[in-house]
CSV table of C-alpha atoms in Angstrom, one decimal:
chain,number,residue,atom,x,y,z
X,948,MET,CA,33.6,9.9,-7.9
X,949,SER,CA,30.5,12.2,-8.2
X,950,GLU,CA,27.4,11.5,-10.2
X,951,ASN,CA,24.0,12.9,-10.6
X,952,TRP,CA,21.6,12.3,-7.6
X,953,HIS,CA,19.2,10.2,-9.8
X,954,GLY,CA,21.8,7.7,-11.0
X,955,GLY,CA,20.3,7.7,-14.4
X,956,ALA,CA,16.8,6.7,-13.4
X,957,ALA,CA,13.9,8.6,-15.0
X,958,ALA,CA,12.5,9.2,-11.6
X,959,VAL,CA,13.5,8.2,-8.0
X,960,VAL,CA,10.8,7.1,-5.6
X,961,THR,CA,11.2,7.7,-1.9
X,962,LEU,CA,8.4,5.9,-0.1
X,963,THR,CA,8.1,7.8,3.2
X,964,PHE,CA,5.8,6.9,6.1
X,965,ASP,CA,5.1,9.3,8.9
X,966,VAL,CA,4.4,7.0,11.9
X,967,ASP,CA,2.6,9.8,13.9
X,968,ALA,CA,0.3,7.6,16.1
X,969,GLU,CA,-1.4,9.8,18.7
X,970,THR,CA,1.0,12.8,18.5
X,971,PRO,CA,-0.8,15.0,15.9
X,972,ILE,CA,-3.9,14.9,18.0
X,973,LEU,CA,-2.2,15.5,21.3
X,974,ALA,CA,-0.4,18.4,19.7
X,975,GLY,CA,-3.8,19.9,19.2
X,976,GLY,CA,-4.4,19.7,23.0
X,977,ARG,CA,-3.6,17.1,25.6
X,978,ASP,CA,-7.4,17.0,26.5
X,979,TYR,CA,-7.8,14.7,23.5
X,980,ALA,CA,-6.0,12.0,25.4
X,981,ARG,CA,-9.5,11.4,27.1
X,982,HIS,CA,-11.1,10.7,23.7
X,983,ALA,CA,-10.9,6.9,23.6
X,984,SER,CA,-12.2,6.5,20.0
X,985,THR,CA,-9.9,9.2,18.6
X,986,MET,CA,-6.9,7.7,20.3
X,987,SER,CA,-7.7,4.2,19.0
X,988,HIS,CA,-8.0,5.7,15.5
X,989,GLN,CA,-4.4,7.0,15.8
X,990,ALA,CA,-3.1,3.8,17.5
X,991,TYR,CA,-4.3,1.8,14.5
X,992,GLY,CA,-1.3,3.2,12.6
X,993,PRO,CA,1.5,1.6,14.5
X,994,ASP,CA,-0.6,-1.4,15.8
X,995,VAL,CA,-2.3,-2.5,12.5
X,996,GLY,CA,-1.3,-0.3,9.6
X,997,LEU,CA,2.4,-0.4,10.1
X,998,PRO,CA,2.8,-4.2,10.1
X,999,ARG,CA,0.5,-4.4,7.0
X,1000,ILE,CA,2.7,-1.8,5.1
X,1001,LEU,CA,5.9,-3.5,6.2
X,1002,GLY,CA,4.5,-6.7,4.8
X,1003,ILE,CA,3.9,-5.1,1.4
X,1004,LEU,CA,7.4,-3.7,1.3
X,1005,ASP,CA,8.9,-7.0,2.2
X,1006,GLU,CA,6.9,-8.8,-0.5
X,1007,LEU,CA,7.7,-6.2,-3.2
X,1008,GLU,CA,11.4,-5.9,-2.0
X,1009,VAL,CA,11.5,-2.1,-2.0
X,1010,PRO,CA,13.1,0.1,0.7
X,1011,ALA,CA,11.4,3.0,2.5
X,1012,THR,CA,12.0,5.7,5.1
X,1013,PHE,CA,9.9,6.0,8.3
X,1014,PHE,CA,9.7,9.4,10.0
X,1015,VAL,CA,9.0,8.7,13.6
X,1016,PRO,CA,8.3,11.3,16.3
X,1017,GLY,CA,10.4,10.8,19.4
X,1018,TRP,CA,7.3,10.5,21.6
X,1019,VAL,CA,6.1,7.6,19.5
X,1020,ALA,CA,9.5,5.8,19.7
X,1021,GLU,CA,9.7,6.4,23.4
X,1022,HIS,CA,6.2,5.0,24.1
X,1023,ARG,CA,6.7,2.0,21.8
X,1024,PRO,CA,10.4,1.2,22.4
X,1025,ALA,CA,10.5,-1.7,20.0
X,1026,LEU,CA,9.0,0.1,17.1
X,1027,ALA,CA,12.0,1.9,15.6
X,1028,GLN,CA,14.3,-1.1,15.9
X,1029,SER,CA,11.6,-3.3,14.2
X,1030,ILE,CA,11.7,-1.0,11.2
X,1031,ALA,CA,15.5,-0.7,11.0
X,1032,GLU,CA,15.9,-4.5,11.2
X,1033,ARG,CA,14.1,-4.9,8.0
X,1034,GLY,CA,16.6,-2.6,6.1
X,1035,HIS,CA,14.4,0.5,6.1
X,1036,GLU,CA,15.5,3.9,7.4
X,1037,VAL,CA,14.2,5.5,10.6
X,1038,ALA,CA,14.3,9.4,10.5
X,1039,HIS,CA,13.6,12.2,12.9
X,1040,HIS,CA,10.1,13.7,12.9
X,1041,SER,CA,10.4,16.0,16.0
X,1042,TYR,CA,9.7,14.8,19.5
X,1043,SER,CA,6.1,15.9,20.0
X,1044,HIS,CA,4.8,16.5,16.5
X,1045,ARG,CA,4.1,20.2,17.5
X,1046,PRO,CA,4.7,22.3,14.4
X,1047,PRO,CA,7.9,24.4,14.7
X,1048,THR,CA,5.9,27.5,13.5
X,1049,SER,CA,3.9,27.3,16.8
X,1050,MET,CA,7.0,27.4,18.9
X,1051,THR,CA,9.6,29.9,20.0
X,1052,PRO,CA,13.1,29.2,18.6
X,1053,GLU,CA,14.2,27.8,22.0
X,1054,GLU,CA,11.1,25.5,22.1
X,1055,GLU,CA,11.9,24.2,18.6
X,1056,ARG,CA,15.5,23.4,19.6
X,1057,ALA,CA,14.5,21.7,22.8
X,1058,ASP,CA,11.9,19.6,21.0
X,1059,PHE,CA,14.4,18.7,18.2
X,1060,GLU,CA,17.0,17.7,20.7
X,1061,ARG,CA,14.7,15.6,22.8
X,1062,GLY,CA,13.7,13.6,19.7
X,1063,MET,CA,17.3,13.1,18.8
X,1064,GLU,CA,18.0,11.8,22.4
X,1065,VAL,CA,15.3,9.2,22.2
X,1066,PHE,CA,16.9,7.6,19.0
X,1067,ALA,CA,20.4,7.9,20.5
X,1068,ASP,CA,19.2,6.0,23.6
X,1069,GLN,CA,17.7,3.3,21.3
X,1070,GLY,CA,20.8,2.9,19.2
X,1071,ILE,CA,19.0,4.2,16.0
X,1072,GLU,CA,21.3,6.1,13.6
X,1073,ILE,CA,19.5,9.2,12.3
X,1074,ALA,CA,20.4,10.9,9.0
X,1075,GLY,CA,17.4,13.1,8.2
X,1076,HIS,CA,14.5,15.1,9.5
X,1077,ARG,CA,11.0,16.1,8.6
X,1078,ALA,CA,9.2,18.9,10.4
X,1079,ALA,CA,5.8,18.2,11.9
X,1080,LEU,CA,3.0,19.2,9.5
X,1081,TRP,CA,5.9,20.3,7.2
X,1082,GLU,CA,5.8,23.6,9.1
X,1083,ALA,CA,9.5,24.3,9.2
X,1084,THR,CA,10.9,27.6,10.3
X,1085,TRP,CA,13.9,29.5,8.9
X,1086,GLN,CA,15.8,27.9,11.8
X,1087,THR,CA,14.9,24.3,11.0
X,1088,ALA,CA,17.6,23.7,8.4
X,1089,GLU,CA,20.2,25.1,10.7
X,1090,LEU,CA,19.2,22.7,13.4
X,1091,VAL,CA,19.3,19.8,11.0
X,1092,ALA,CA,22.9,20.7,10.0
X,1093,GLU,CA,24.0,21.5,13.6
X,1094,TYR,CA,23.0,18.1,14.8
X,1095,GLY,CA,24.9,16.4,12.0
X,1096,LEU,CA,22.0,15.2,9.9
X,1097,ARG,CA,22.3,15.0,6.1
X,1098,TYR,CA,18.9,16.1,4.9
X,1099,ASP,CA,15.6,17.7,5.6
X,1100,SER,CA,12.3,16.8,3.9
X,1101,SER,CA,9.8,19.6,4.8
X,1102,LEU,CA,10.1,22.2,2.1
X,1103,MET,CA,8.5,22.6,-1.4
X,1104,GLY,CA,11.0,24.7,-3.3
X,1105,ASP,CA,11.5,22.2,-6.2
X,1106,ASP,CA,10.5,18.7,-7.3
X,1107,ARG,CA,14.2,17.5,-7.2
X,1108,PRO,CA,16.7,17.6,-4.4
X,1109,TYR,CA,18.5,20.8,-3.7
X,1110,ARG,CA,21.2,22.1,-1.4
X,1111,VAL,CA,20.4,24.4,1.5
X,1112,PRO,CA,23.5,26.3,2.9
X,1113,THR,CA,23.5,27.0,6.7
X,1114,MET,CA,26.1,28.3,9.1
X,1115,SER,CA,26.7,24.7,10.2
X,1116,GLY,CA,27.1,23.3,6.8
X,1117,ASP,CA,25.0,22.3,3.8
X,1118,VAL,CA,21.8,20.3,4.1
X,1119,VAL,CA,20.1,18.4,1.2
X,1120,GLU,CA,16.4,19.2,0.9
X,1121,LEU,CA,14.2,16.3,-0.3
X,1122,PRO,CA,11.2,18.4,-1.2
X,1123,VAL,CA,7.5,17.4,-0.5
X,1124,HIS,CA,4.2,18.4,-1.9
X,1125,TRP,CA,0.5,18.2,-0.8
X,1126,SER,CA,-0.4,16.2,-3.9
X,1127,LEU,CA,1.8,13.3,-2.7
X,1128,ASP,CA,0.5,13.3,0.8
X,1129,ASP,CA,-2.3,10.9,1.8
X,1130,TRP,CA,-3.4,13.2,4.6
X,1131,GLU,CA,-5.0,15.5,2.0
X,1132,GLN,CA,-6.9,12.4,0.6
X,1133,TYR,CA,-8.0,10.3,3.5
X,1134,ALA,CA,-7.7,12.2,6.8
X,1135,PHE,CA,-10.9,12.8,8.7
X,1136,LEU,CA,-11.8,13.4,12.3
X,1137,PRO,CA,-14.7,15.3,13.8
X,1138,ALA,CA,-12.7,16.6,16.7
X,1139,PRO,CA,-10.2,18.0,16.4
X,1140,HIS,CA,-11.5,18.8,12.9
X,1141,VAL,CA,-9.3,17.1,10.4
X,1142,GLY,CA,-10.5,17.1,6.7
X,1143,SER,CA,-13.9,16.9,5.3
X,1144,VAL,CA,-13.8,14.4,2.5
X,1145,ILE,CA,-12.6,10.8,2.4
X,1146,GLU,CA,-11.5,10.0,-1.1
X,1147,SER,CA,-11.7,6.7,-3.0
X,1148,PRO,CA,-8.4,4.8,-3.1
X,1149,GLN,CA,-8.9,4.5,-6.9
X,1150,LYS,CA,-8.9,8.2,-7.3
X,1151,VAL,CA,-5.8,8.5,-5.1
X,1152,LEU,CA,-4.1,5.9,-7.2
X,1153,GLU,CA,-4.9,7.7,-10.4
X,1154,LEU,CA,-3.6,11.0,-8.9
X,1155,TRP,CA,-0.3,9.4,-7.8
X,1156,ARG,CA,0.2,7.5,-11.0
X,1157,ALA,CA,-0.2,10.7,-13.0
X,1158,GLU,CA,2.3,12.5,-10.8
X,1159,LEU,CA,4.8,9.6,-11.2
X,1160,ASP,CA,4.4,9.7,-15.0
X,1161,GLY,CA,5.0,13.4,-15.0
X,1162,MET,CA,8.0,13.1,-12.8
X,1163,ARG,CA,9.4,10.3,-15.0
X,1164,HIS,CA,9.2,12.8,-17.9
X,1165,TYR,CA,11.0,15.6,-16.0
X,1166,ARG,CA,13.3,13.3,-14.0
X,1167,CYS,CA,12.1,14.3,-10.5
X,1168,LEU,CA,12.0,12.9,-7.0
X,1169,PHE,CA,8.7,11.2,-6.3
X,1170,ASN,CA,8.7,11.8,-2.6
X,1171,LEU,CA,5.5,10.1,-1.4
X,1172,CYS,CA,4.3,10.8,2.2
X,1173,VAL,CA,1.8,8.4,3.7
X,1174,HIS,CA,0.6,7.6,7.2
X,1175,PRO,CA,0.0,4.1,8.5
X,1176,PHE,CA,-3.2,5.1,10.3
X,1177,LEU,CA,-4.6,6.3,6.9
X,1178,SER,CA,-3.0,4.2,4.1
X,1179,GLY,CA,-2.6,1.2,6.3
X,1180,ARG,CA,-6.4,0.5,6.0
X,1181,PRO,CA,-7.2,-2.4,3.7
X,1182,GLY,CA,-8.4,-0.8,0.5
X,1183,ARG,CA,-5.9,2.0,0.7
X,1184,ALA,CA,-3.0,-0.4,1.4
X,1185,MET,CA,-4.0,-2.3,-1.8
X,1186,ALA,CA,-4.0,0.9,-3.8
X,1187,LEU,CA,-0.5,1.7,-2.4
X,1188,ARG,CA,0.6,-1.8,-3.4
X,1189,ARG,CA,-0.7,-1.2,-7.0
X,1190,LEU,CA,1.2,2.1,-7.1
X,1191,ILE,CA,4.4,0.4,-6.2
X,1192,GLU,CA,3.8,-2.4,-8.7
X,1193,TYR,CA,3.2,0.1,-11.4
X,1194,ALA,CA,6.4,1.9,-10.7
X,1195,LEU,CA,8.3,-1.3,-10.7
X,1196,GLU,CA,6.7,-2.2,-14.1
X,1197,CYS,CA,7.8,1.0,-15.6
X,1198,GLY,CA,11.4,-0.2,-15.7
X,1199,ASP,CA,13.0,3.3,-15.4
X,1200,VAL,CA,12.2,4.1,-11.8
X,1201,ARG,CA,14.5,3.5,-8.8
X,1202,PHE,CA,13.4,3.1,-5.3
X,1203,ALA,CA,15.6,4.4,-2.5
X,1204,ARG,CA,15.7,5.4,1.1
X,1205,CYS,CA,15.9,9.2,1.8
X,1206,ARG,CA,19.3,8.9,3.4
X,1207,ASP,CA,20.7,7.3,0.2
X,1208,VAL,CA,19.2,9.9,-2.1
X,1209,ALA,CA,20.7,12.6,0.1
X,1210,ALA,CA,24.1,10.9,0.1
X,1211,ALA,CA,24.1,10.8,-3.7
X,1212,ALA,CA,22.8,14.4,-3.9
X,1213,LEU,CA,25.7,15.7,-1.7
X,1214,THR,CA,28.2,14.5,-4.3
X,1215,ASP,CA,26.2,15.8,-7.3
X,1216,PRO,CA,28.1,18.8,-8.8
X,1217,ASP,CA,24.9,20.0,-10.6
X,1218,LEU,CA,22.7,20.1,-7.5
X,1219,PRO,CA,21.0,23.5,-7.3
X,1220,VAL,CA,21.5,25.7,-4.3
X,1221,ARG,CA,18.6,27.5,-2.7
X,1222,ARG,CA,19.1,29.6,0.4
X,1223,SER,CA,16.7,29.3,3.3
X,1224,GLN,CA,15.9,32.9,4.3
X,1225,ALA,CA,12.7,34.8,5.0
X,1226,PRO,CA,11.4,37.4,2.5
X,1227,VAL,CA,11.6,41.1,3.5
X,1228,VAL,CA,8.1,42.1,4.5
X,1229,ASP,CA,7.0,45.7,4.7
X,1230,PRO,CA,4.6,46.0,7.7
X,1231,ASP,CA,2.8,48.8,6.0
X,1232,VAL,CA,1.9,46.4,3.2
X,1233,TYR,CA,1.4,43.2,5.1
X,1234,PRO,CA,0.0,43.8,8.6
X,1235,LEU,CA,-0.1,41.0,11.2
């Protein structure tokens, strides 16, 4: 029996955590592996921030989805299983965290496949994907479908789930947006240069609460993307906790793992369809 993807809730909240660790920095150049301070800044995520966040989720009894690069899962072989054992979802986040837009189609495929192999070797069932830096290509959805995954979470074509047809079958898109990403609020490194301003957690909490209220009004998917090396820090973790508590107090918000939202969306007869195809670009108008 089919029903609407939201199950009657005013808004559905998917708490998603990109457990990137060192990969976003190494993707900028392997020479950064020599930078002990920078590497420790990134390792804080899985070593300190992740356990703190898992504790908050346990206490508030809400499910979440953790997007993990294959490199991170490979170098920390107990990490993915420790997340899955607590009832949360582990999802594919490339192998290397190199953005697909920086690769050839063959490189993107090889990186995608290598990540899938890591999780297969660890016995982790994967249902969805998120492109590194959200920089999907027009091939990405095809890869997601080809490898038997249910959903992608990299595009911004709506604020509700939508269906993306591919030659290998349909994929559910769980759209993202910069306003619901803690990277835009907290990320800062001098080298490689990442961000320029570190915002107050109170300001971030206000922003996210306002977005949630708007999405409750319009019945949307509140797809929050946070990073343990950023939002796992104490004051920010407390702001995240207060956001979750606020959503629970609303009484009309449902928390769900991405895989569960995607499963419901696939049976929703009213789910919009948006084709993933590049615009036709006149080289005389738009030079390289």
